[in-house]
PDB file of C-alpha atoms in Angstrom:
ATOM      1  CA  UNK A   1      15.399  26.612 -16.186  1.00  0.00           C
ATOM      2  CA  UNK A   2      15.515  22.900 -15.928  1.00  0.00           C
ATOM      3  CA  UNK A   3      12.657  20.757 -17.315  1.00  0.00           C
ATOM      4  CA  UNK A   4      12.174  17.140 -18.353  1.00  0.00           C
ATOM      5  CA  UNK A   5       9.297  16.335 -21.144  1.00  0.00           C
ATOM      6  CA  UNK A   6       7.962  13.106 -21.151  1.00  0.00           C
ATOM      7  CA  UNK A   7       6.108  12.097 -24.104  1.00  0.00           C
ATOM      8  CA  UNK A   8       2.158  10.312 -23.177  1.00  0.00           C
ATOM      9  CA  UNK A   9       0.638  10.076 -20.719  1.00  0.00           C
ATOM     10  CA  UNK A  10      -0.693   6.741 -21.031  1.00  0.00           C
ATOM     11  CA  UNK A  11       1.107   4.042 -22.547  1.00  0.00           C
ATOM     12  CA  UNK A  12      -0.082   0.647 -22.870  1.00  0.00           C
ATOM     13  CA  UNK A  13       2.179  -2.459 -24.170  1.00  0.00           C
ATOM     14  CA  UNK A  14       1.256  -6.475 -24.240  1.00  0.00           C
ATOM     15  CA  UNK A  15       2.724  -8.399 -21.146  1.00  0.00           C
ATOM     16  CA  UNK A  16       6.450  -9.753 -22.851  1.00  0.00           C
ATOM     17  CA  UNK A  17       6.293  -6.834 -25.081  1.00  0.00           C
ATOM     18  CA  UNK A  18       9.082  -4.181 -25.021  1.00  0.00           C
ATOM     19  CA  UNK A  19       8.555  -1.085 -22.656  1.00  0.00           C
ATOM     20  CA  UNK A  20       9.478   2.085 -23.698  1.00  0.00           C
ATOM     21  CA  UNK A  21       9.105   5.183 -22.071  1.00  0.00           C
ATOM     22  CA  UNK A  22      10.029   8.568 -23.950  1.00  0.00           C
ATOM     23  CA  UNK A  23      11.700  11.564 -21.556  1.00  0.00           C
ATOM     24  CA  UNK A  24      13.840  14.633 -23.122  1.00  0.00           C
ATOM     25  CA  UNK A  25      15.713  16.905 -20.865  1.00  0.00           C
ATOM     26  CA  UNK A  26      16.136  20.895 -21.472  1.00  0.00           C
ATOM     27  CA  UNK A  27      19.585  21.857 -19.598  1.00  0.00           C
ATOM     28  CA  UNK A  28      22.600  23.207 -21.028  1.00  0.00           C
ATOM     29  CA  UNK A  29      24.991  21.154 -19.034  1.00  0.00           C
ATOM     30  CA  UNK A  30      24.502  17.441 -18.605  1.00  0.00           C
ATOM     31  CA  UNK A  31      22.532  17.159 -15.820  1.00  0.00           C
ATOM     32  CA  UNK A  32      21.674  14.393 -13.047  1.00  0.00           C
ATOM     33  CA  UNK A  33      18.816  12.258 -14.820  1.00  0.00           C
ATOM     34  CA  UNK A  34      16.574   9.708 -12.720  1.00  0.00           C
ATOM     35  CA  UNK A  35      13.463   7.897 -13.143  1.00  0.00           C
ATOM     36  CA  UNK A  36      11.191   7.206 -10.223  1.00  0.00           C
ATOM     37  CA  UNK A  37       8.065   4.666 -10.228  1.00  0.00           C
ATOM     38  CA  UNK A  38       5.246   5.060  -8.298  1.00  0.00           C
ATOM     39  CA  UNK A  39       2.912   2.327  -7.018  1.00  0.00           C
ATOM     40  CA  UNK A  40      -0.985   3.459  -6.338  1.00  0.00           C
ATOM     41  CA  UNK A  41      -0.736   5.261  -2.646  1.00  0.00           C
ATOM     42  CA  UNK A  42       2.658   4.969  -2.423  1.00  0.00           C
ATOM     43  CA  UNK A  43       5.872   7.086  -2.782  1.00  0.00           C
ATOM     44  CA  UNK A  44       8.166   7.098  -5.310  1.00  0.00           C
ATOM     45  CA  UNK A  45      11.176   4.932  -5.796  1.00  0.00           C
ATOM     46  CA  UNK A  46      14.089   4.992  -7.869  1.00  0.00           C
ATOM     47  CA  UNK A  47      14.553   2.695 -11.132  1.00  0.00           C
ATOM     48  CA  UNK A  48      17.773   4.366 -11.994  1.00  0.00           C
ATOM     49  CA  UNK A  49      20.132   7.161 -12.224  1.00  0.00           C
ATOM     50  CA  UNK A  50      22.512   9.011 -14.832  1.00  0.00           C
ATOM     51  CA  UNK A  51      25.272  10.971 -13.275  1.00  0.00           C
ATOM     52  CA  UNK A  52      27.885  10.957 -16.176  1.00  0.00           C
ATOM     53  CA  UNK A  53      29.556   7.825 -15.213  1.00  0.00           C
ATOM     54  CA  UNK A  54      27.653   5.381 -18.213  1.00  0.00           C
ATOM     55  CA  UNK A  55      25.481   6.570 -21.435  1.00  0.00           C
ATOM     56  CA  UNK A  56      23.550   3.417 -20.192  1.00  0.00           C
ATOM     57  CA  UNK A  57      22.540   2.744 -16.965  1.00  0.00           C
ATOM     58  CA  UNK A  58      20.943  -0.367 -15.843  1.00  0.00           C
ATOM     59  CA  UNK A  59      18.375  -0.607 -12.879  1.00  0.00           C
ATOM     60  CA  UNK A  60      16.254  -2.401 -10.849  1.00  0.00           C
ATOM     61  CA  UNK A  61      13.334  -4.749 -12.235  1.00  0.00           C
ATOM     62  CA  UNK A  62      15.097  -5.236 -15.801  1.00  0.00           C
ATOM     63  CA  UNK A  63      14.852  -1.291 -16.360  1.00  0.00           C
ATOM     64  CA  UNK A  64      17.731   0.467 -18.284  1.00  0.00           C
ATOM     65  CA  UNK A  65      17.746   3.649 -19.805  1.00  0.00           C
ATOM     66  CA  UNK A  66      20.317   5.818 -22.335  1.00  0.00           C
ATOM     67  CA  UNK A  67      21.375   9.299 -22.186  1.00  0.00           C
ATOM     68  CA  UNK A  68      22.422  10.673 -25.071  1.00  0.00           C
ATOM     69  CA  UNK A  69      23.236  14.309 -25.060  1.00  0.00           C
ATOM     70  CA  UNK A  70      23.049  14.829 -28.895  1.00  0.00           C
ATOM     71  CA  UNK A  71      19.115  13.753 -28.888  1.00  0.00           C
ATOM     72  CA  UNK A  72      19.052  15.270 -24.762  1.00  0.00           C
ATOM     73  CA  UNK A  73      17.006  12.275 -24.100  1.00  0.00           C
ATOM     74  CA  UNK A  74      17.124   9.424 -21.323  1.00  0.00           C
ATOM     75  CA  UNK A  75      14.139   7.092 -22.685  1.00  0.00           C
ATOM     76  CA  UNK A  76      13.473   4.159 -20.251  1.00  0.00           C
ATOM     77  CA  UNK A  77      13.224   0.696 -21.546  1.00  0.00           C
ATOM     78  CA  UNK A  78      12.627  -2.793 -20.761  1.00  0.00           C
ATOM     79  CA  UNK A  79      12.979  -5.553 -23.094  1.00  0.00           C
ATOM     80  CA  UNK A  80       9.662  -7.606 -21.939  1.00  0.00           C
ATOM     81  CA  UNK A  81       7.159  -6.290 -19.606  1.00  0.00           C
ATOM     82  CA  UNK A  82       5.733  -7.759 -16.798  1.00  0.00           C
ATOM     83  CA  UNK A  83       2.194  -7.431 -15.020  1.00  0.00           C
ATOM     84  CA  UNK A  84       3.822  -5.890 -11.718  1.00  0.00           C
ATOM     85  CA  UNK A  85       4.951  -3.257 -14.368  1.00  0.00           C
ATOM     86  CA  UNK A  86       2.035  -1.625 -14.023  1.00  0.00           C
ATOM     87  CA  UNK A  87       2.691   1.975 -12.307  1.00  0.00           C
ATOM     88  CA  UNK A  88       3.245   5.033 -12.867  1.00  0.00           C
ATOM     89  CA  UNK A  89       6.758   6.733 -14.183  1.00  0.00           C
ATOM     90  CA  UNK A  90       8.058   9.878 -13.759  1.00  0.00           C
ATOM     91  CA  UNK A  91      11.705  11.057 -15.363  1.00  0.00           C
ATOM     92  CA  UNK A  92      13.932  13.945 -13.481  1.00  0.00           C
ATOM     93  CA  UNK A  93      16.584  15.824 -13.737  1.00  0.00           C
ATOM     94  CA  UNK A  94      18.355  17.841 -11.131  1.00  0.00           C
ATOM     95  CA  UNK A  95      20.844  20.425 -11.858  1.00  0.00           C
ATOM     96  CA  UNK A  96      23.957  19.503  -9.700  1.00  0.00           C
ATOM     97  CA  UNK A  97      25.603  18.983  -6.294  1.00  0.00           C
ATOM     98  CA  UNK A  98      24.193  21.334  -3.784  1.00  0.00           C
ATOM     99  CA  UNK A  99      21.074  21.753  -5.144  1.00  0.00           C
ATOM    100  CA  UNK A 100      18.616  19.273  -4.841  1.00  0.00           C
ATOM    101  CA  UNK A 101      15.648  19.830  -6.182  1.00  0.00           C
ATOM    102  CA  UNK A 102      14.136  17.381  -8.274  1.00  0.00           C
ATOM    103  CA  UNK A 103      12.580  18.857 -11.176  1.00  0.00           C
ATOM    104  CA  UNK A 104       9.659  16.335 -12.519  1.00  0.00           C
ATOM    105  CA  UNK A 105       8.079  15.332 -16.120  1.00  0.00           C
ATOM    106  CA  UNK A 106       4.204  14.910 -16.041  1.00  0.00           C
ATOM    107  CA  UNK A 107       4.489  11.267 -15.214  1.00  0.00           C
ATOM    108  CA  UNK A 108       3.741   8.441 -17.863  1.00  0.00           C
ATOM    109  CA  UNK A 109       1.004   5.920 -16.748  1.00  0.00           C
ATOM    110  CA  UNK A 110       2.021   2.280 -17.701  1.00  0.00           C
ATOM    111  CA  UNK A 111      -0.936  -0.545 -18.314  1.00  0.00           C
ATOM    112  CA  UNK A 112       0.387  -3.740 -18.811  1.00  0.00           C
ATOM    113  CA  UNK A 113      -2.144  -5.837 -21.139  1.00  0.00           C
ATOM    114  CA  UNK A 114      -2.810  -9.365 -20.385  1.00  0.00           C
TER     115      UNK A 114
ATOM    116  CA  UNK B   1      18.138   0.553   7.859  1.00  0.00           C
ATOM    117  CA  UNK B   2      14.426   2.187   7.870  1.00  0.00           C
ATOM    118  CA  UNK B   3      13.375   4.754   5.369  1.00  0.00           C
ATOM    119  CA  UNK B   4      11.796   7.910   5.130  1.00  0.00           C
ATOM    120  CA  UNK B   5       8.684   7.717   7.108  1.00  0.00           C
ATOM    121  CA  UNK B   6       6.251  10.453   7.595  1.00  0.00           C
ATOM    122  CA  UNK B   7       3.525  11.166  10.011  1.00  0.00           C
ATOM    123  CA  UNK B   8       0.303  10.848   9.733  1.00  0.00           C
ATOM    124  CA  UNK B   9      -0.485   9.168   6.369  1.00  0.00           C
ATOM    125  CA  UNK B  10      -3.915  10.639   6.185  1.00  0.00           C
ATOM    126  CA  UNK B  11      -4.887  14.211   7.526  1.00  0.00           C
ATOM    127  CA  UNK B  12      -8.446  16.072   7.084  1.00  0.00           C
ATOM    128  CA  UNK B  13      -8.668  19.318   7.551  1.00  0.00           C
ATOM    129  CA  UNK B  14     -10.964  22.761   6.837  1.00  0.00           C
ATOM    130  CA  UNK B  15     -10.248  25.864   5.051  1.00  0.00           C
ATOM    131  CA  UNK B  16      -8.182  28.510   7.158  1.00  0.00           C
ATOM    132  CA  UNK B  17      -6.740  25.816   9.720  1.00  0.00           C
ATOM    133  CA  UNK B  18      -3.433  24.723   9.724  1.00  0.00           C
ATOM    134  CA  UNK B  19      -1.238  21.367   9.439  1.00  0.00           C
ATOM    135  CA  UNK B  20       1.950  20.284  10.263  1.00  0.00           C
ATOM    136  CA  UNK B  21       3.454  17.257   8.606  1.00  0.00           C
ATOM    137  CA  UNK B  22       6.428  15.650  10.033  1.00  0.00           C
ATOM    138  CA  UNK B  23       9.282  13.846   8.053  1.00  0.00           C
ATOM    139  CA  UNK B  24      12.117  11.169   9.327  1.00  0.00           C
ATOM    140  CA  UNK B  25      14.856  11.043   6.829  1.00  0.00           C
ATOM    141  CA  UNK B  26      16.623   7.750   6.756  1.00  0.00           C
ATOM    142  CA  UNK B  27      19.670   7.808   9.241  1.00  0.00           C
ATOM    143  CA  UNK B  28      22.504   9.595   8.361  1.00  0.00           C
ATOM    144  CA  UNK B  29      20.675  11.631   5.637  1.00  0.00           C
ATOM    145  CA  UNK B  30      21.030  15.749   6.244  1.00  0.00           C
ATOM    146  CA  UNK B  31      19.300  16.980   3.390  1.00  0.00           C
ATOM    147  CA  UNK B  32      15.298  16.609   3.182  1.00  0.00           C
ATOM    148  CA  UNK B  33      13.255  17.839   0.273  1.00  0.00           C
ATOM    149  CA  UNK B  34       9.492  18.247   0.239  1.00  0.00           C
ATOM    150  CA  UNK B  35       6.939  17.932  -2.579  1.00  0.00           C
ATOM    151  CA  UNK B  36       3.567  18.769  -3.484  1.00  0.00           C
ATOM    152  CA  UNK B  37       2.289  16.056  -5.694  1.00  0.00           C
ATOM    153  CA  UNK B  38      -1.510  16.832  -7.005  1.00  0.00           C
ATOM    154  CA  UNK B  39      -3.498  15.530 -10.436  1.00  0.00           C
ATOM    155  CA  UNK B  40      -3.807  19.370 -11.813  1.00  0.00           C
ATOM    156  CA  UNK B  41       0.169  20.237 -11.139  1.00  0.00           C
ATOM    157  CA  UNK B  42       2.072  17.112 -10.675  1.00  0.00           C
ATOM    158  CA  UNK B  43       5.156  16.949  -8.982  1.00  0.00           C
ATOM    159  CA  UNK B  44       6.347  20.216  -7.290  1.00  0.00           C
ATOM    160  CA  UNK B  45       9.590  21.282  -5.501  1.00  0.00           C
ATOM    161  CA  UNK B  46       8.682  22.821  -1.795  1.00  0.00           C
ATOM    162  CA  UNK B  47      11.932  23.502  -0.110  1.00  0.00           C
ATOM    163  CA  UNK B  48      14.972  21.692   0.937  1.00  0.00           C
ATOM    164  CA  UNK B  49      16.418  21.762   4.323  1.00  0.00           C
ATOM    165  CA  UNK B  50      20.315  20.877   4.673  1.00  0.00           C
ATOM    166  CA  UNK B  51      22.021  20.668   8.111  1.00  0.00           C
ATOM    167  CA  UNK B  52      19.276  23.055   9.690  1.00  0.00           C
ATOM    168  CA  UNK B  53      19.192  26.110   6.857  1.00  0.00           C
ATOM    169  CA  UNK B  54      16.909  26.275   3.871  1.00  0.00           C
ATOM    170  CA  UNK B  55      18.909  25.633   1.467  1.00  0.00           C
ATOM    171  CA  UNK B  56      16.804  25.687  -1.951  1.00  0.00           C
ATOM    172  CA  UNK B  57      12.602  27.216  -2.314  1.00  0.00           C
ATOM    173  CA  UNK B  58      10.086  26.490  -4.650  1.00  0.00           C
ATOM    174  CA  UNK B  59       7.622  28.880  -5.883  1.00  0.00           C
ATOM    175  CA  UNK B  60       4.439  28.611  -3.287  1.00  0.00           C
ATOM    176  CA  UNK B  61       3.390  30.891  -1.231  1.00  0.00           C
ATOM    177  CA  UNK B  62       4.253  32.559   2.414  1.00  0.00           C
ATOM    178  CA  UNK B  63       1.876  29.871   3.786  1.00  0.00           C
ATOM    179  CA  UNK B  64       3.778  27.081   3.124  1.00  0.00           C
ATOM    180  CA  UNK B  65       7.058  26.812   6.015  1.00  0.00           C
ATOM    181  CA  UNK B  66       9.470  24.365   7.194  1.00  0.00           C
ATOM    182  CA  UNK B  67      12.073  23.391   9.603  1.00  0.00           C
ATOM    183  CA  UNK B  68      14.784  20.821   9.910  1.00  0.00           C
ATOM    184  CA  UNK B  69      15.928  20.174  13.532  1.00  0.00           C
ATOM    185  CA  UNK B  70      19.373  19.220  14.700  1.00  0.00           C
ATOM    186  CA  UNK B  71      18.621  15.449  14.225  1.00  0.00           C
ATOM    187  CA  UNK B  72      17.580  15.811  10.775  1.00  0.00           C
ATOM    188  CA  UNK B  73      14.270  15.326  10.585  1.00  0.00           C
ATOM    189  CA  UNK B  74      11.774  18.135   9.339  1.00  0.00           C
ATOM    190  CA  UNK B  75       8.553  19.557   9.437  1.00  0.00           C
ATOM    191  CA  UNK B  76       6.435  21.676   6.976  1.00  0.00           C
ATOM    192  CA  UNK B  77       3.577  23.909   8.119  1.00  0.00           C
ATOM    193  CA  UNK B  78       0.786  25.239   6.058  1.00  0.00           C
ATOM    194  CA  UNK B  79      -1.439  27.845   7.291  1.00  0.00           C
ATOM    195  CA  UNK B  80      -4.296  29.376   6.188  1.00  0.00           C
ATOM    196  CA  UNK B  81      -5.357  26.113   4.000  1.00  0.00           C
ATOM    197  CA  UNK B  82      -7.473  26.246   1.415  1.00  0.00           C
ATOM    198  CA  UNK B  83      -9.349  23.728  -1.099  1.00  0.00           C
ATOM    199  CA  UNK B  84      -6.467  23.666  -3.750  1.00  0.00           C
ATOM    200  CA  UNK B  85      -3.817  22.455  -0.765  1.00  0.00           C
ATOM    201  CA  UNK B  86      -5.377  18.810  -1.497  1.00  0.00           C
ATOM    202  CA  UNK B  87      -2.473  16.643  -2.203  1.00  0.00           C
ATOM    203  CA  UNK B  88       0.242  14.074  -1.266  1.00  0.00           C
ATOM    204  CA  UNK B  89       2.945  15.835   0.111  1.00  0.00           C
ATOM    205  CA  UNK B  90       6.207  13.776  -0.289  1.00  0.00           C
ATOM    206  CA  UNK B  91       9.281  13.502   2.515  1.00  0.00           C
ATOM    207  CA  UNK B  92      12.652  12.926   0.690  1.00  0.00           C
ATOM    208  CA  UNK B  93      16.462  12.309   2.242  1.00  0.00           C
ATOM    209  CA  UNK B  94      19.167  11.969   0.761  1.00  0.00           C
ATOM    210  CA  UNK B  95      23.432  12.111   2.163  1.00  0.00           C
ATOM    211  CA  UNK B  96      23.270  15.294  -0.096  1.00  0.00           C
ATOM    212  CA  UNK B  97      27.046  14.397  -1.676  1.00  0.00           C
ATOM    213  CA  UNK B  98      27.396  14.400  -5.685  1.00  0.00           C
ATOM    214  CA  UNK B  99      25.270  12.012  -7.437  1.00  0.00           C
ATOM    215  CA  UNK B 100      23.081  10.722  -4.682  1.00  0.00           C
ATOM    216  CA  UNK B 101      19.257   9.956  -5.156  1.00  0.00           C
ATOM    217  CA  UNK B 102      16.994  10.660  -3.748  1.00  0.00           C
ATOM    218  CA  UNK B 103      14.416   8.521  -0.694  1.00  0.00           C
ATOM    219  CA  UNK B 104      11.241   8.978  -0.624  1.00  0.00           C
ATOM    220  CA  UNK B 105       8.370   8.202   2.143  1.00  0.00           C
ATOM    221  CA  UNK B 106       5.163   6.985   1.488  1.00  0.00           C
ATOM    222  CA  UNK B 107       3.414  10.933   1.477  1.00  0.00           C
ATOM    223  CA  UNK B 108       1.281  12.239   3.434  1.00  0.00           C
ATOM    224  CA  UNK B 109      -2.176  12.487   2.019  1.00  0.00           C
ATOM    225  CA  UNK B 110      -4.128  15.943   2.864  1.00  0.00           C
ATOM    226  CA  UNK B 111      -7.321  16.519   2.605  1.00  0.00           C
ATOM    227  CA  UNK B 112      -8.619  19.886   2.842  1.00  0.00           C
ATOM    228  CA  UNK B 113     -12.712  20.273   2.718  1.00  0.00           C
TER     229      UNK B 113
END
């Protein structure tokens, strides 16, 4: 079965300090990666994708993340982090096309530090 | 265009009623996926609807139903609830072709006391 592990659950960085955010995939085909943030009382929206076209994929808010298949990892990243950083991220994978269902790590909480 | 929106935001309810939840998909969008989203279990896969049929289940029980009308949008029913149905149940749309994310509404928080 499909499952993405993300590593802490809490991870706090300096604001202007480098962001990153650990998630390792199980699947035996590359899959479809994402990572979604989520906002207190909110839904979730999509920092960025992997769907085999890049090994790095850039996204919104100065997010980018890798996929490499030898380490089956997508770890997020941003070079210098930001008070509005402060959320909550969860990594995904989903198998392929006609089946959509999003299969999600435990979430990482992000605190941004003054 | 307007996203996903969902209706209501907030719903309280007792044990042993039942709820319906009720989710737009942004326009165009034929495939909409619900989640259960609590502290204890995270994010969980409910169903997906695609062009009317349930296309994909998660592992909950009998209780837990949906639709998807001709227009798209969907609803979910639970019956019977009980305390651990708590959560913020998320709407989600996407075009459903190869490599597309994706949407999600704002959730509907249940309450269930």
């Amino acid at each position: 079965a499909q499952s993405v592990t993300q590593l802490g659950s809490h991870v706090s960085v300096s604001e202007g300090a480098l962001v990153l955010l650990r998630c390792n995939y199980s699947s035996s085909v590359p899959p479809y990666l994402f990572w979604y943030v989520q906002y207190p009382n909110q839904g979730l929206q999509l920092l960025l994708k992997y769907t085999s076209a890049a090994t790095l994929v850039k996204g919104i808010n100065g997010f980018e993340a890798e996929f490499k298949k030898s380490e089956t990892s997508f770890h997020l990243t941003k070079p210098s982090a930001h008070m509005s950083d402060a959320a909550e991220y969860f990594c995904a994978v989903r198998k392929n096309f006609g089946n959509e269902k999003l299969t999600f790590g435990t979430g990482t909480r992000l605190t941004i530090i003054p | 265009k307007a996203g996903v929106t969902q209706t209501p935001r907030y719903l309280i309810k007792t044990r042993g009623q039942q709820v319906t939840l009720s989710c737009s998909p942004i326009s165009g969008h034929r495939s909409v996926s619900w989640y259960q989203q609590t502290p204890g279990q995270g994010l969980q896969f409910l169903f997906e609807y695609f062009s009317e049929t349930q296309r994909n289940k998660g592992n909950f029980p009998g209780r837990f139903s949906g639709r998807q009308f001709s227009n798209s949008r969907s609803e979910m029913n639970v019956s019977t609830l009980e305390l651990g149905d708590s959560a913020l149940y998320l709407c989600a749309s996407t075009p459903g072709q190869p490599g597309n994310e994706q949407f999600f509404g704002p959730g509907t928080r249940l309450t269930v006391l």
